Amino acid sequence: VGLLVIKAYVAMVTGSMVLFAAAADSLLDIFSGAVLFFTERIAHQPFDPMKFPEGRTRIEPVGVIVFATIMFMSSLQIMVEACKRLFEGEREILMDSTAYAIVIVTVVSKFALMLYCRAVLAAVGDNGPVEAYAQDHFNDVITNTGSGLAVVLATRVPMLWWMDSVGAGVIALYIMASWVDTGKGQ
C-alpha cells in the first residue's frame, strides 16, 4: 500500500503516463491480492462433501483467472490512455531526483518480493496464488524498470518525448500477454 501511495503521488506530480501505468498496476495488485487471499481461504475451509463433492479447491484457479482478467482489462485501459496522450502530443513530464529514487526503490522491493515468493514455491510446491504473486512481482520488476527507462528517455532527450506514452503502451501489452498466458494455464 505504501508503494502504491508513493507511486501514485509521483505519477500525479510528474504527469508521466508510464508512471501512472505502474501506479495503476500497483492499485490493481492490492485488489487482486484480496481476491486471491479470499479464494485461498475458502478453498481450505472444511466443506460438506454432499454440497461440494469435488471439494473447494477449484475456487483457487477461479481466483487466478479473475486476477488475470482484472489485470488484462486494466492494461487495456492504460493502453487506450497512452494512445490518447501520444496522438494529442502531450510532452510535459516533470521528473526530479526524488521521483527517480522512488522508481529505483520500487524495482528493488518488487525484485525482493519475487524472490521471496519463488522461495515459498520451492518450499511448499505447487500453489496457484503464490505462483500468481511471484509472476505479478516479476511483471512489476519488468514494468517498473521499463517505466523508469521510458521516463528517463522522455525527459532527458527532447526528441524522445513520445517514449512516455509508448512505454506505457508497451508495458500494458506485456502485462496483457503475461496474464492471458497465466489464465490459460489455469
PDB file of C-alpha atoms in Angstrom:
ATOM      1  CA  VAL A   1       0.000   0.000   0.000  1.00  0.00           C
ATOM      2  CA  GLY A   2       2.889   2.324   0.793  1.00  0.00           C
ATOM      3  CA  LEU A   3       4.458   1.811  -2.622  1.00  0.00           C
ATOM      4  CA  LEU A   4       1.095   2.477  -4.257  1.00  0.00           C
ATOM      5  CA  VAL A   5       0.657   5.801  -2.449  1.00  0.00           C
ATOM      6  CA  ILE A   6       4.184   6.921  -3.301  1.00  0.00           C
ATOM      7  CA  LYS A   7       3.920   5.803  -6.942  1.00  0.00           C
ATOM      8  CA  ALA A   8       0.527   7.487  -7.369  1.00  0.00           C
ATOM      9  CA  TYR A   9       1.915  10.708  -5.913  1.00  0.00           C
ATOM     10  CA  VAL A  10       4.935  10.634  -8.242  1.00  0.00           C
ATOM     11  CA  ALA A  11       2.714   9.871 -11.255  1.00  0.00           C
ATOM     12  CA  MET A  12       0.432  12.809 -10.460  1.00  0.00           C
ATOM     13  CA  VAL A  13       3.269  15.242  -9.741  1.00  0.00           C
ATOM     14  CA  THR A  14       5.297  14.288 -12.817  1.00  0.00           C
ATOM     15  CA  GLY A  15       2.396  13.828 -15.236  1.00  0.00           C
ATOM     16  CA  SER A  16       4.093  10.722 -16.640  1.00  0.00           C
ATOM     17  CA  MET A  17       1.747   8.252 -18.312  1.00  0.00           C
ATOM     18  CA  VAL A  18       4.204   5.412 -17.889  1.00  0.00           C
ATOM     19  CA  LEU A  19       4.492   6.064 -14.149  1.00  0.00           C
ATOM     20  CA  PHE A  20       0.710   6.287 -13.949  1.00  0.00           C
ATOM     21  CA  ALA A  21       0.560   2.855 -15.599  1.00  0.00           C
ATOM     22  CA  ALA A  22       2.915   1.492 -12.939  1.00  0.00           C
ATOM     23  CA  ALA A  23       0.823   3.053 -10.147  1.00  0.00           C
ATOM     24  CA  ALA A  24      -2.410   1.652 -11.609  1.00  0.00           C
ATOM     25  CA  ASP A  25      -0.767  -1.767 -11.731  1.00  0.00           C
ATOM     26  CA  SER A  26       0.040  -1.443  -8.016  1.00  0.00           C
ATOM     27  CA  LEU A  27      -3.549  -0.483  -7.179  1.00  0.00           C
ATOM     28  CA  LEU A  28      -4.861  -3.493  -9.038  1.00  0.00           C
ATOM     29  CA  ASP A  29      -2.296  -5.704  -7.317  1.00  0.00           C
ATOM     30  CA  ILE A  30      -3.901  -4.829  -3.989  1.00  0.00           C
ATOM     31  CA  PHE A  31      -7.403  -5.538  -5.247  1.00  0.00           C
ATOM     32  CA  SER A  32      -6.376  -8.737  -6.952  1.00  0.00           C
ATOM     33  CA  GLY A  33      -4.402  -9.798  -3.896  1.00  0.00           C
ATOM     34  CA  ALA A  34      -7.608  -9.599  -1.887  1.00  0.00           C
ATOM     35  CA  VAL A  35      -9.316 -11.855  -4.446  1.00  0.00           C
ATOM     36  CA  LEU A  36      -6.522 -14.419  -4.167  1.00  0.00           C
ATOM     37  CA  PHE A  37      -6.440 -14.210  -0.368  1.00  0.00           C
ATOM     38  CA  PHE A  38     -10.155 -14.936  -0.060  1.00  0.00           C
ATOM     39  CA  THR A  39     -10.166 -17.739  -2.626  1.00  0.00           C
ATOM     40  CA  GLU A  40      -7.260 -19.404  -0.816  1.00  0.00           C
ATOM     41  CA  ARG A  41      -9.121 -19.205   2.499  1.00  0.00           C
ATOM     42  CA  ILE A  42     -12.376 -20.505   1.024  1.00  0.00           C
ATOM     43  CA  ALA A  43     -10.585 -23.387  -0.708  1.00  0.00           C
ATOM     44  CA  HIS A  44      -9.107 -24.650   2.553  1.00  0.00           C
ATOM     45  CA  GLN A  45     -12.153 -24.363   4.791  1.00  0.00           C
ATOM     46  CA  PRO A  46     -13.914 -27.531   5.886  1.00  0.00           C
ATOM     47  CA  PHE A  47     -16.688 -28.446   3.480  1.00  0.00           C
ATOM     48  CA  ASP A  48     -19.736 -30.667   3.229  1.00  0.00           C
ATOM     49  CA  PRO A  49     -18.996 -33.440   0.683  1.00  0.00           C
ATOM     50  CA  MET A  50     -22.696 -33.566  -0.199  1.00  0.00           C
ATOM     51  CA  LYS A  51     -22.661 -29.892  -1.067  1.00  0.00           C
ATOM     52  CA  PHE A  52     -19.163 -29.796  -2.614  1.00  0.00           C
ATOM     53  CA  PRO A  53     -18.388 -33.309  -3.945  1.00  0.00           C
ATOM     54  CA  GLU A  54     -15.198 -32.080  -5.629  1.00  0.00           C
ATOM     55  CA  GLY A  55     -14.177 -30.003  -2.619  1.00  0.00           C
ATOM     56  CA  ARG A  56     -13.454 -26.308  -2.759  1.00  0.00           C
ATOM     57  CA  THR A  57     -10.031 -26.482  -4.364  1.00  0.00           C
ATOM     58  CA  ARG A  58     -11.406 -25.386  -7.725  1.00  0.00           C
ATOM     59  CA  ILE A  59     -12.012 -21.920  -6.301  1.00  0.00           C
ATOM     60  CA  GLU A  60      -8.247 -21.218  -6.406  1.00  0.00           C
ATOM     61  CA  PRO A  61      -7.945 -21.435 -10.214  1.00  0.00           C
ATOM     62  CA  VAL A  62     -11.085 -19.308 -10.489  1.00  0.00           C
ATOM     63  CA  GLY A  63      -9.388 -16.653  -8.330  1.00  0.00           C
ATOM     64  CA  VAL A  64      -6.297 -16.710 -10.546  1.00  0.00           C
ATOM     65  CA  ILE A  65      -8.484 -16.357 -13.663  1.00  0.00           C
ATOM     66  CA  VAL A  66     -10.339 -13.413 -12.084  1.00  0.00           C
ATOM     67  CA  PHE A  67      -6.967 -11.868 -11.192  1.00  0.00           C
ATOM     68  CA  ALA A  68      -5.724 -12.338 -14.778  1.00  0.00           C
ATOM     69  CA  THR A  69      -8.907 -10.828 -16.211  1.00  0.00           C
ATOM     70  CA  ILE A  70      -8.684  -7.751 -13.984  1.00  0.00           C
ATOM     71  CA  MET A  71      -5.043  -7.193 -14.912  1.00  0.00           C
ATOM     72  CA  PHE A  72      -5.834  -7.621 -18.619  1.00  0.00           C
ATOM     73  CA  MET A  73      -8.703  -5.124 -18.557  1.00  0.00           C
ATOM     74  CA  SER A  74      -6.761  -2.527 -16.589  1.00  0.00           C
ATOM     75  CA  SER A  75      -3.865  -2.831 -19.010  1.00  0.00           C
ATOM     76  CA  LEU A  76      -6.220  -2.334 -21.923  1.00  0.00           C
ATOM     77  CA  GLN A  77      -7.455   0.919 -20.354  1.00  0.00           C
ATOM     78  CA  ILE A  78      -3.889   2.097 -19.797  1.00  0.00           C
ATOM     79  CA  MET A  79      -3.101   1.396 -23.442  1.00  0.00           C
ATOM     80  CA  VAL A  80      -6.100   3.473 -24.549  1.00  0.00           C
ATOM     81  CA  GLU A  81      -4.971   6.403 -22.376  1.00  0.00           C
ATOM     82  CA  ALA A  82      -1.389   6.123 -23.626  1.00  0.00           C
ATOM     83  CA  CYS A  83      -2.592   6.260 -27.243  1.00  0.00           C
ATOM     84  CA  LYS A  84      -4.708   9.334 -26.489  1.00  0.00           C
ATOM     85  CA  ARG A  85      -1.716  11.148 -24.989  1.00  0.00           C
ATOM     86  CA  LEU A  86       0.554  10.103 -27.828  1.00  0.00           C
ATOM     87  CA  PHE A  87      -1.807  11.392 -30.502  1.00  0.00           C
ATOM     88  CA  GLU A  88      -2.505  14.597 -28.560  1.00  0.00           C
ATOM     89  CA  GLY A  89       1.254  15.205 -28.388  1.00  0.00           C
ATOM     90  CA  GLU A  90       1.364  15.709 -24.628  1.00  0.00           C
ATOM     91  CA  ARG A  91       5.022  16.254 -23.750  1.00  0.00           C
ATOM     92  CA  GLU A  92       5.375  17.798 -20.310  1.00  0.00           C
ATOM     93  CA  ILE A  93       6.806  15.477 -17.653  1.00  0.00           C
ATOM     94  CA  LEU A  94       8.337  16.928 -14.501  1.00  0.00           C
ATOM     95  CA  MET A  95      10.856  14.468 -13.035  1.00  0.00           C
ATOM     96  CA  ASP A  96      13.293  15.141 -10.200  1.00  0.00           C
ATOM     97  CA  SER A  97      15.795  13.042  -8.249  1.00  0.00           C
ATOM     98  CA  THR A  98      13.140  12.002  -5.717  1.00  0.00           C
ATOM     99  CA  ALA A  99      10.941  10.587  -8.469  1.00  0.00           C
ATOM    100  CA  TYR A 100      13.877   8.658  -9.937  1.00  0.00           C
ATOM    101  CA  ALA A 101      14.775   7.314  -6.476  1.00  0.00           C
ATOM    102  CA  ILE A 102      11.215   6.101  -5.939  1.00  0.00           C
ATOM    103  CA  VAL A 103      11.303   4.195  -9.229  1.00  0.00           C
ATOM    104  CA  ILE A 104      14.575   2.511  -8.186  1.00  0.00           C
ATOM    105  CA  VAL A 105      13.273   1.605  -4.700  1.00  0.00           C
ATOM    106  CA  THR A 106      10.136   0.152  -6.284  1.00  0.00           C
ATOM    107  CA  VAL A 107      12.129  -2.084  -8.637  1.00  0.00           C
ATOM    108  CA  VAL A 108      14.386  -3.342  -5.840  1.00  0.00           C
ATOM    109  CA  SER A 109      11.498  -4.061  -3.458  1.00  0.00           C
ATOM    110  CA  LYS A 110       9.474  -5.887  -6.122  1.00  0.00           C
ATOM    111  CA  PHE A 111      12.530  -7.963  -7.038  1.00  0.00           C
ATOM    112  CA  ALA A 112      12.936  -8.962  -3.382  1.00  0.00           C
ATOM    113  CA  LEU A 113       9.248  -9.910  -3.152  1.00  0.00           C
ATOM    114  CA  MET A 114       9.529 -12.007  -6.319  1.00  0.00           C
ATOM    115  CA  LEU A 115      12.499 -13.899  -4.855  1.00  0.00           C
ATOM    116  CA  TYR A 116      10.578 -14.466  -1.624  1.00  0.00           C
ATOM    117  CA  CYS A 117       7.549 -15.890  -3.480  1.00  0.00           C
ATOM    118  CA  ARG A 118       9.778 -18.184  -5.521  1.00  0.00           C
ATOM    119  CA  ALA A 119      11.413 -19.419  -2.320  1.00  0.00           C
ATOM    120  CA  VAL A 120       7.977 -20.161  -0.857  1.00  0.00           C
ATOM    121  CA  LEU A 121       7.047 -22.079  -4.019  1.00  0.00           C
ATOM    122  CA  ALA A 122      10.263 -24.085  -3.811  1.00  0.00           C
ATOM    123  CA  ALA A 123       9.474 -24.945  -0.188  1.00  0.00           C
ATOM    124  CA  VAL A 124       5.764 -25.793  -0.459  1.00  0.00           C
ATOM    125  CA  GLY A 125       5.398 -26.903  -4.062  1.00  0.00           C
ATOM    126  CA  ASP A 126       2.524 -26.080  -6.384  1.00  0.00           C
ATOM    127  CA  ASN A 127       0.376 -23.222  -5.069  1.00  0.00           C
ATOM    128  CA  GLY A 128      -1.683 -21.165  -7.538  1.00  0.00           C
ATOM    129  CA  PRO A 129      -1.976 -17.951  -5.519  1.00  0.00           C
ATOM    130  CA  VAL A 130       1.722 -17.852  -4.567  1.00  0.00           C
ATOM    131  CA  GLU A 131       2.614 -18.575  -8.186  1.00  0.00           C
ATOM    132  CA  ALA A 132       0.367 -15.685  -9.267  1.00  0.00           C
ATOM    133  CA  TYR A 133       2.053 -13.364  -6.765  1.00  0.00           C
ATOM    134  CA  ALA A 134       5.513 -14.455  -7.938  1.00  0.00           C
ATOM    135  CA  GLN A 135       4.547 -13.752 -11.534  1.00  0.00           C
ATOM    136  CA  ASP A 136       2.985 -10.435 -10.604  1.00  0.00           C
ATOM    137  CA  HIS A 137       6.125  -9.326  -8.763  1.00  0.00           C
ATOM    138  CA  PHE A 138       8.227 -10.394 -11.762  1.00  0.00           C
ATOM    139  CA  ASN A 139       5.902  -8.371 -14.012  1.00  0.00           C
ATOM    140  CA  ASP A 140       6.297  -5.430 -11.645  1.00  0.00           C
ATOM    141  CA  VAL A 141      10.096  -5.635 -11.916  1.00  0.00           C
ATOM    142  CA  ILE A 142       9.811  -5.587 -15.718  1.00  0.00           C
ATOM    143  CA  THR A 143       7.166  -2.843 -15.849  1.00  0.00           C
ATOM    144  CA  ASN A 144       8.825  -0.587 -13.284  1.00  0.00           C
ATOM    145  CA  THR A 145      12.229  -0.969 -14.934  1.00  0.00           C
ATOM    146  CA  GLY A 146      10.652  -0.245 -18.310  1.00  0.00           C
ATOM    147  CA  SER A 147       8.729   2.729 -16.945  1.00  0.00           C
ATOM    148  CA  GLY A 148      11.892   4.127 -15.412  1.00  0.00           C
ATOM    149  CA  LEU A 149      13.801   3.805 -18.679  1.00  0.00           C
ATOM    150  CA  ALA A 150      10.944   5.298 -20.709  1.00  0.00           C
ATOM    151  CA  VAL A 151      10.550   8.296 -18.425  1.00  0.00           C
ATOM    152  CA  VAL A 152      14.304   8.927 -18.383  1.00  0.00           C
ATOM    153  CA  LEU A 153      14.387   8.918 -22.183  1.00  0.00           C
ATOM    154  CA  ALA A 154      11.252  11.069 -22.435  1.00  0.00           C
ATOM    155  CA  THR A 155      12.578  13.683 -20.007  1.00  0.00           C
ATOM    156  CA  ARG A 156      16.274  13.726 -20.892  1.00  0.00           C
ATOM    157  CA  VAL A 157      16.111  13.500 -24.699  1.00  0.00           C
ATOM    158  CA  PRO A 158      13.631  16.076 -26.063  1.00  0.00           C
ATOM    159  CA  MET A 159      13.128  14.296 -29.396  1.00  0.00           C
ATOM    160  CA  LEU A 160      12.071  11.144 -27.484  1.00  0.00           C
ATOM    161  CA  TRP A 161       9.125  12.847 -25.685  1.00  0.00           C
ATOM    162  CA  TRP A 162       6.861  10.115 -27.058  1.00  0.00           C
ATOM    163  CA  MET A 163       8.653   7.384 -25.072  1.00  0.00           C
ATOM    164  CA  ASP A 164       6.424   8.073 -22.053  1.00  0.00           C
ATOM    165  CA  SER A 165       3.226   7.134 -23.894  1.00  0.00           C
ATOM    166  CA  VAL A 166       4.827   4.385 -25.958  1.00  0.00           C
ATOM    167  CA  GLY A 167       6.426   2.942 -22.826  1.00  0.00           C
ATOM    168  CA  ALA A 168       3.038   2.858 -21.104  1.00  0.00           C
ATOM    169  CA  GLY A 169       1.523   1.093 -24.122  1.00  0.00           C
ATOM    170  CA  VAL A 170       4.327  -1.478 -24.296  1.00  0.00           C
ATOM    171  CA  ILE A 171       4.057  -2.166 -20.571  1.00  0.00           C
ATOM    172  CA  ALA A 172       0.296  -2.611 -20.924  1.00  0.00           C
ATOM    173  CA  LEU A 173       0.769  -5.053 -23.831  1.00  0.00           C
ATOM    174  CA  TYR A 174       3.327  -7.030 -21.835  1.00  0.00           C
ATOM    175  CA  ILE A 175       1.017  -7.297 -18.829  1.00  0.00           C
ATOM    176  CA  MET A 176      -1.901  -8.325 -21.045  1.00  0.00           C
ATOM    177  CA  ALA A 177       0.102 -11.076 -22.767  1.00  0.00           C
ATOM    178  CA  SER A 178       1.522 -12.309 -19.487  1.00  0.00           C
ATOM    179  CA  TRP A 179      -1.871 -12.614 -17.789  1.00  0.00           C
ATOM    180  CA  VAL A 180      -3.512 -14.235 -20.809  1.00  0.00           C
ATOM    181  CA  ASP A 181      -0.807 -16.907 -20.543  1.00  0.00           C
ATOM    182  CA  THR A 182      -1.409 -17.280 -16.797  1.00  0.00           C
ATOM    183  CA  GLY A 183      -5.165 -17.535 -17.258  1.00  0.00           C
ATOM    184  CA  LYS A 184      -4.756 -20.226 -19.911  1.00  0.00           C
ATOM    185  CA  GLY A 185      -2.561 -22.205 -17.510  1.00  0.00           C
ATOM    186  CA  GLN A 186      -5.435 -22.498 -15.037  1.00  0.00           C
TER     187      GLN A 186
END
